[in-house]
Amino acid sequence: MKDNAWTRWPSREALGRAGISRPRRMLAWAVRVLVIALLLWSAFSQKHVGIWGALAAAAGVVLIALLSWAFFRTTYQHRLVPSMVLIGLILGIAVAAQATGFRGPALVIWCGCGIAALERMPLGAALPVTSVALASYSAFNNDVWLTTAATVAGMALAGYVLRLDAEARGSAQRLLAQERAARAAEAESAALAERARIAREIHDVLAHSLSAQLVHLEAARLLIERGADREKILERVVAARGMARDGLAETRQALSALRGELTPLEDFLTELVSGADGAEVTVTGERRPLPAEASQAVRRVAQEALTNVRKHAHGAKVHLRLDYGPHEVTLGVRDSGGRPGELTGSGGGYGLLGMRERAELLGGSLDAGPDEEGFVVTLKVPV
């Protein structure tokens, strides 16, 4: 259904007090107090008013104040019939005031009704009310016709300007509420993304650590089955324990990385190959800090590639090459080939598929496959 400007109410945000600054609220209350004072002064300044007349005038002012408050409530609730009844009663009081000689209060009430109707009611209902109120004002006002016409035009314009101002404030309130909702949704989405990133990091750390432990524990099992020396079996068990300890350390490091507390990537790779015979690291390009996720991707791929070398190319020489390009960082892990390890068939963590998924999440790529001598893993991550 199309929105009809003649039957559309001003929004509740426009009719409410939310978004009104403290100075404007104080000004509004000052205007209300001034109108009530003007009504009382106009009533008591009449020479023919006695004690009972003064009491009746005071009661009339109180009644008008109560009816006005009720009118403000019903218009805020967008209830047309009660609003029309209430403003009709107020106009009737103005007519009674005029008939009993209280011309000043009647003129003030008519002007107030004309402005309030334009400000707070649908235009289809406000225009007839405003027309009746300002026509009554014009009929009983003693000023020259030009002054009366200017006053009537000014009152109508004031009511419509107040309406436009209230609708603009209401639109601003709705936009503010939408912006807050969007920010809350964005914060929730960021929290979910952060949780997913933490889960992925912990998963990758544990996958690598458990895979390395499995290598040594499986070797220990095979040695036991073959009746190997106690020292060799103990060596594998101790290595598995070391891998478990390293896994805990890597988990702490991953959590630190998520907080931006990363050690330099070159130092990490150097330390990674320090315990492997025949492994070396070469770094080219202009060294610079990398985003946390890109740095973590390089670290995890290097760890998994070295684990695969230990499992599938026992005794191979390994060369890690880290190249800082202008728009991407490239990690190459190349082994010279070697005899298949006795644990070639053991489980292998998240493997090449997990490395490739990690790279693609960052908009990069991962290629892995044999070359002339051994096996090559190449990771490219945009930075």
CSV table of C-alpha atoms in Angstrom, one decimal, residues 105-369:
chain,number,residue,atom,x,y,z
A,105,PRO,CA,-7.8,33.5,26.4
A,106,ALA,CA,-10.1,32.4,23.5
A,107,LEU,CA,-7.7,33.9,21.0
A,108,VAL,CA,-4.7,32.2,22.6
A,109,ILE,CA,-6.5,28.9,22.6
A,110,TRP,CA,-7.5,29.1,19.0
A,111,CYS,CA,-3.9,29.9,17.9
A,112,GLY,CA,-2.5,27.1,20.0
A,113,CYS,CA,-5.0,24.6,18.6
A,114,GLY,CA,-4.2,25.6,15.0
A,115,ILE,CA,-0.4,25.2,15.6
A,116,ALA,CA,-0.7,21.9,17.6
A,117,ALA,CA,-3.0,20.3,15.0
A,118,LEU,CA,-0.6,21.0,12.1
A,119,GLU,CA,2.4,19.8,14.2
A,120,ARG,CA,1.0,16.5,15.5
A,121,MET,CA,-1.9,15.3,13.4
A,122,PRO,CA,-2.2,13.8,9.9
A,123,LEU,CA,-2.6,16.7,7.4
A,124,GLY,CA,-6.1,15.4,6.3
A,125,ALA,CA,-7.3,16.0,9.8
A,126,ALA,CA,-5.1,18.9,10.8
A,127,LEU,CA,-6.1,21.2,8.0
A,128,PRO,CA,-9.8,21.3,8.9
A,129,VAL,CA,-9.0,21.8,12.6
A,130,THR,CA,-6.4,24.5,11.9
A,131,SER,CA,-8.8,26.2,9.5
A,132,VAL,CA,-11.6,26.3,12.1
A,133,ALA,CA,-9.3,27.5,14.8
A,134,LEU,CA,-7.6,30.3,12.8
A,135,ALA,CA,-10.9,31.3,11.2
A,136,SER,CA,-12.4,31.7,14.7
A,137,TYR,CA,-9.3,33.8,15.6
A,138,SER,CA,-9.8,36.0,12.6
A,139,ALA,CA,-13.5,36.5,13.3
A,140,PHE,CA,-13.1,37.7,16.8
A,141,ASN,CA,-9.8,39.5,16.6
A,142,ASN,CA,-10.1,43.3,16.6
A,143,ASP,CA,-6.9,44.1,14.8
A,144,VAL,CA,-6.9,45.5,11.3
A,145,TRP,CA,-7.4,42.8,8.6
A,146,LEU,CA,-3.8,43.0,7.4
A,147,THR,CA,-2.4,42.3,10.8
A,148,THR,CA,-4.9,39.5,11.4
A,149,ALA,CA,-4.0,38.0,8.0
A,150,ALA,CA,-0.3,38.2,8.8
A,151,THR,CA,-0.9,36.6,12.2
A,152,VAL,CA,-3.0,33.8,10.7
A,153,ALA,CA,-0.4,33.1,8.0
A,154,GLY,CA,2.4,33.2,10.6
A,155,MET,CA,0.6,30.7,12.9
A,156,ALA,CA,-0.1,28.3,10.0
A,157,LEU,CA,3.5,28.5,8.9
A,158,ALA,CA,4.8,28.1,12.4
A,159,GLY,CA,2.8,24.9,12.8
A,160,TYR,CA,4.0,23.4,9.5
A,161,VAL,CA,7.6,24.4,10.3
A,162,LEU,CA,7.4,22.7,13.7
A,163,ARG,CA,6.0,19.6,11.9
A,164,LEU,CA,8.9,19.5,9.4
A,165,ASP,CA,11.4,20.0,12.2
A,166,ALA,CA,9.8,17.2,14.3
A,167,GLU,CA,9.8,14.8,11.2
A,168,ALA,CA,13.5,15.7,10.5
A,169,ARG,CA,14.3,14.9,14.1
A,170,GLY,CA,12.4,11.6,13.9
A,171,SER,CA,14.2,10.6,10.8
A,172,ALA,CA,17.5,11.3,12.5
A,173,GLN,CA,16.4,9.2,15.5
A,174,ARG,CA,15.5,6.3,13.2
A,175,LEU,CA,18.8,6.6,11.3
A,176,LEU,CA,20.6,6.6,14.6
A,177,ALA,CA,18.8,3.5,15.7
A,178,GLN,CA,19.6,1.8,12.4
A,179,GLU,CA,23.2,2.8,12.7
A,180,ARG,CA,23.4,1.4,16.2
A,181,ALA,CA,21.8,-1.8,15.1
A,182,ALA,CA,24.2,-2.1,12.2
A,183,ARG,CA,27.2,-1.5,14.5
A,184,ALA,CA,25.9,-4.1,16.9
A,185,ALA,CA,25.5,-6.6,14.0
A,186,GLU,CA,28.9,-5.7,12.7
A,187,ALA,CA,30.4,-6.2,16.2
A,188,GLU,CA,28.7,-9.6,16.4
A,189,SER,CA,29.9,-10.6,13.0
A,190,ALA,CA,33.4,-9.5,13.9
A,191,ALA,CA,33.2,-11.5,17.1
A,192,LEU,CA,32.1,-14.6,15.2
A,193,ALA,CA,34.9,-14.1,12.6
A,194,GLU,CA,37.4,-13.8,15.4
A,195,ARG,CA,36.1,-17.0,17.1
A,196,ALA,CA,36.4,-18.8,13.8
A,197,ARG,CA,39.9,-17.5,13.3
A,198,ILE,CA,40.9,-18.6,16.9
A,199,ALA,CA,39.3,-22.0,16.3
A,200,ARG,CA,41.2,-22.4,13.0
A,201,GLU,CA,44.5,-21.4,14.6
A,202,ILE,CA,44.1,-23.8,17.5
A,203,HIS,CA,43.0,-26.6,15.2
A,204,ASP,CA,46.0,-26.1,13.0
A,205,VAL,CA,48.4,-26.0,15.9
A,206,LEU,CA,46.9,-29.2,17.4
A,207,ALA,CA,46.8,-30.9,14.0
A,208,HIS,CA,50.5,-30.3,13.4
A,209,SER,CA,51.5,-31.1,17.0
A,210,LEU,CA,49.4,-34.3,17.2
A,211,SER,CA,50.7,-35.4,13.7
A,212,ALA,CA,54.3,-35.0,14.8
A,213,GLN,CA,53.6,-36.9,18.1
A,214,LEU,CA,51.9,-39.7,16.1
A,215,VAL,CA,55.0,-40.0,13.9
A,216,HIS,CA,57.2,-40.8,17.0
A,217,LEU,CA,54.6,-42.9,18.8
A,218,GLU,CA,54.0,-45.0,15.7
A,219,ALA,CA,57.8,-45.4,15.3
A,220,ALA,CA,58.0,-46.5,19.0
A,221,ARG,CA,55.3,-49.1,18.4
A,222,LEU,CA,57.1,-50.5,15.3
A,223,LEU,CA,60.3,-50.6,17.3
A,224,ILE,CA,58.6,-52.5,20.1
A,225,GLU,CA,57.1,-55.0,17.6
A,226,ARG,CA,60.5,-55.6,16.1
A,227,GLY,CA,62.2,-56.0,19.5
A,228,ALA,CA,64.4,-53.0,19.1
A,229,ASP,CA,66.7,-51.8,21.8
A,230,ARG,CA,65.2,-50.0,24.8
A,231,GLU,CA,67.3,-46.9,24.1
A,232,LYS,CA,65.8,-46.5,20.6
A,233,ILE,CA,62.2,-46.9,21.9
A,234,LEU,CA,62.9,-44.4,24.7
A,235,GLU,CA,64.3,-42.0,22.2
A,236,ARG,CA,61.0,-42.0,20.3
A,237,VAL,CA,58.9,-41.7,23.4
A,238,VAL,CA,61.0,-38.7,24.6
A,239,ALA,CA,60.6,-37.1,21.2
A,240,ALA,CA,56.9,-37.5,21.4
A,241,ARG,CA,56.9,-35.9,24.8
A,242,GLY,CA,58.9,-33.1,23.4
A,243,MET,CA,56.4,-32.7,20.6
A,244,ALA,CA,53.6,-32.4,23.1
A,245,ARG,CA,55.5,-29.8,25.0
A,246,ASP,CA,56.2,-27.9,21.7
A,247,GLY,CA,52.5,-28.2,20.8
A,248,LEU,CA,51.5,-26.4,24.1
A,249,ALA,CA,54.1,-23.7,23.4
A,250,GLU,CA,52.8,-23.3,19.8
A,251,THR,CA,49.3,-23.0,21.1
A,252,ARG,CA,50.3,-20.2,23.4
A,253,GLN,CA,52.2,-18.6,20.5
A,254,ALA,CA,49.1,-18.8,18.3
A,255,LEU,CA,47.0,-17.0,21.0
A,256,SER,CA,49.7,-14.4,21.3
A,257,ALA,CA,49.7,-14.0,17.5
A,258,LEU,CA,46.0,-13.3,17.6
A,259,ARG,CA,46.8,-10.5,20.0
A,260,GLY,CA,49.5,-9.2,17.6
A,261,GLU,CA,52.4,-10.5,19.7
A,262,LEU,CA,54.3,-12.3,17.0
A,263,THR,CA,58.0,-13.1,16.9
A,264,PRO,CA,59.7,-12.2,13.6
A,265,LEU,CA,58.9,-14.6,10.8
A,266,GLU,CA,62.6,-15.1,9.9
A,267,ASP,CA,63.5,-16.0,13.4
A,268,PHE,CA,60.6,-18.5,13.6
A,269,LEU,CA,61.7,-20.3,10.4
A,270,THR,CA,65.3,-20.4,11.5
A,271,GLU,CA,64.3,-21.9,14.8
A,272,LEU,CA,62.0,-24.4,13.0
A,273,VAL,CA,64.8,-25.9,11.0
A,274,SER,CA,67.5,-25.7,13.7
A,275,GLY,CA,66.8,-29.2,14.9
A,276,ALA,CA,66.8,-30.8,11.4
A,277,ASP,CA,69.9,-32.0,9.7
A,278,GLY,CA,70.5,-30.6,6.2
A,279,ALA,CA,67.8,-27.8,6.4
A,280,GLU,CA,68.5,-24.2,5.6
A,281,VAL,CA,66.5,-21.0,5.3
A,282,THR,CA,66.9,-18.2,2.7
A,283,VAL,CA,65.2,-14.8,2.9
A,284,THR,CA,65.0,-12.5,0.0
A,285,GLY,CA,63.2,-9.2,-0.7
A,286,GLU,CA,62.6,-6.2,1.7
A,287,ARG,CA,61.8,-7.6,5.1
A,288,ARG,CA,58.7,-6.1,6.7
A,289,PRO,CA,56.0,-7.0,9.3
A,290,LEU,CA,53.2,-9.1,7.9
A,291,PRO,CA,49.5,-9.2,8.9
A,292,ALA,CA,48.9,-11.7,11.7
A,293,GLU,CA,46.9,-14.1,9.5
A,294,ALA,CA,49.4,-14.0,6.6
A,295,SER,CA,52.3,-14.6,9.1
A,296,GLN,CA,50.4,-17.5,10.7
A,297,ALA,CA,49.7,-19.1,7.3
A,298,VAL,CA,53.4,-19.1,6.4
A,299,ARG,CA,54.3,-20.6,9.8
A,300,ARG,CA,51.7,-23.3,9.6
A,301,VAL,CA,52.6,-24.3,6.1
A,302,ALA,CA,56.3,-24.4,6.9
A,303,GLN,CA,55.6,-26.7,9.9
A,304,GLU,CA,53.4,-29.0,7.9
A,305,ALA,CA,55.8,-29.2,5.0
A,306,LEU,CA,58.6,-30.2,7.3
A,307,THR,CA,56.5,-32.8,9.0
A,308,ASN,CA,55.7,-34.3,5.6
A,309,VAL,CA,59.4,-34.4,4.7
A,310,ARG,CA,60.1,-36.3,7.9
A,311,LYS,CA,57.4,-38.8,7.1
A,312,HIS,CA,57.8,-39.3,3.4
A,313,ALA,CA,61.4,-38.3,2.6
A,314,HIS,CA,63.5,-39.5,5.5
A,315,GLY,CA,67.0,-38.0,5.4
A,316,ALA,CA,66.2,-35.5,2.7
A,317,LYS,CA,67.8,-32.1,2.7
A,318,VAL,CA,65.3,-29.2,3.0
A,319,HIS,CA,65.5,-25.7,1.7
A,320,LEU,CA,63.1,-23.0,2.8
A,321,ARG,CA,62.9,-19.9,0.8
A,322,LEU,CA,61.0,-16.9,2.0
A,323,ASP,CA,60.6,-14.1,-0.6
A,324,TYR,CA,59.1,-10.7,0.2
A,325,GLY,CA,57.5,-9.4,-3.0
A,326,PRO,CA,55.9,-6.0,-3.5
A,327,HIS,CA,52.4,-7.4,-3.2
A,328,GLU,CA,52.7,-10.9,-1.9
A,329,VAL,CA,55.0,-13.1,0.2
A,330,THR,CA,56.1,-16.4,-1.1
A,331,LEU,CA,57.2,-19.4,0.8
A,332,GLY,CA,58.9,-22.3,-1.0
A,333,VAL,CA,59.8,-25.6,0.8
A,334,ARG,CA,61.9,-27.9,-1.4
A,335,ASP,CA,63.4,-31.3,-0.4
A,336,SER,CA,66.0,-33.2,-2.2
A,337,GLY,CA,64.1,-36.5,-2.0
A,338,GLY,CA,64.8,-39.4,0.3
A,339,ARG,CA,63.7,-42.9,1.2
A,340,PRO,CA,60.1,-43.2,2.3
A,341,GLY,CA,59.9,-43.2,6.1
A,342,GLU,CA,58.6,-46.2,8.0
A,343,LEU,CA,55.6,-44.0,9.0
A,344,THR,CA,54.5,-43.0,5.5
A,345,GLY,CA,51.1,-44.6,6.0
A,346,SER,CA,50.4,-43.0,9.4
A,347,GLY,CA,47.8,-40.3,9.9
A,348,GLY,CA,48.9,-36.8,8.9
A,349,GLY,CA,47.1,-33.9,10.5
A,350,TYR,CA,45.4,-31.5,8.2
A,351,GLY,CA,47.8,-32.0,5.4
A,352,LEU,CA,48.0,-30.4,2.0
A,353,LEU,CA,44.2,-29.8,1.9
A,354,GLY,CA,44.3,-27.8,5.1
A,355,MET,CA,47.2,-25.8,3.9
A,356,ARG,CA,45.5,-25.0,0.6
A,357,GLU,CA,42.3,-24.0,2.4
A,358,ARG,CA,44.2,-21.6,4.7
A,359,ALA,CA,45.9,-20.0,1.7
A,360,GLU,CA,42.6,-19.6,-0.2
A,361,LEU,CA,40.9,-18.0,2.8
A,362,LEU,CA,43.5,-15.2,2.6
A,363,GLY,CA,43.1,-14.8,-1.2
A,364,GLY,CA,46.4,-16.7,-1.9
A,365,SER,CA,47.3,-20.0,-3.4
A,366,LEU,CA,49.3,-23.2,-2.6
A,367,ASP,CA,50.9,-25.5,-5.1
A,368,ALA,CA,52.4,-28.8,-4.0
A,369,GLY,CA,53.9,-31.6,-6.1
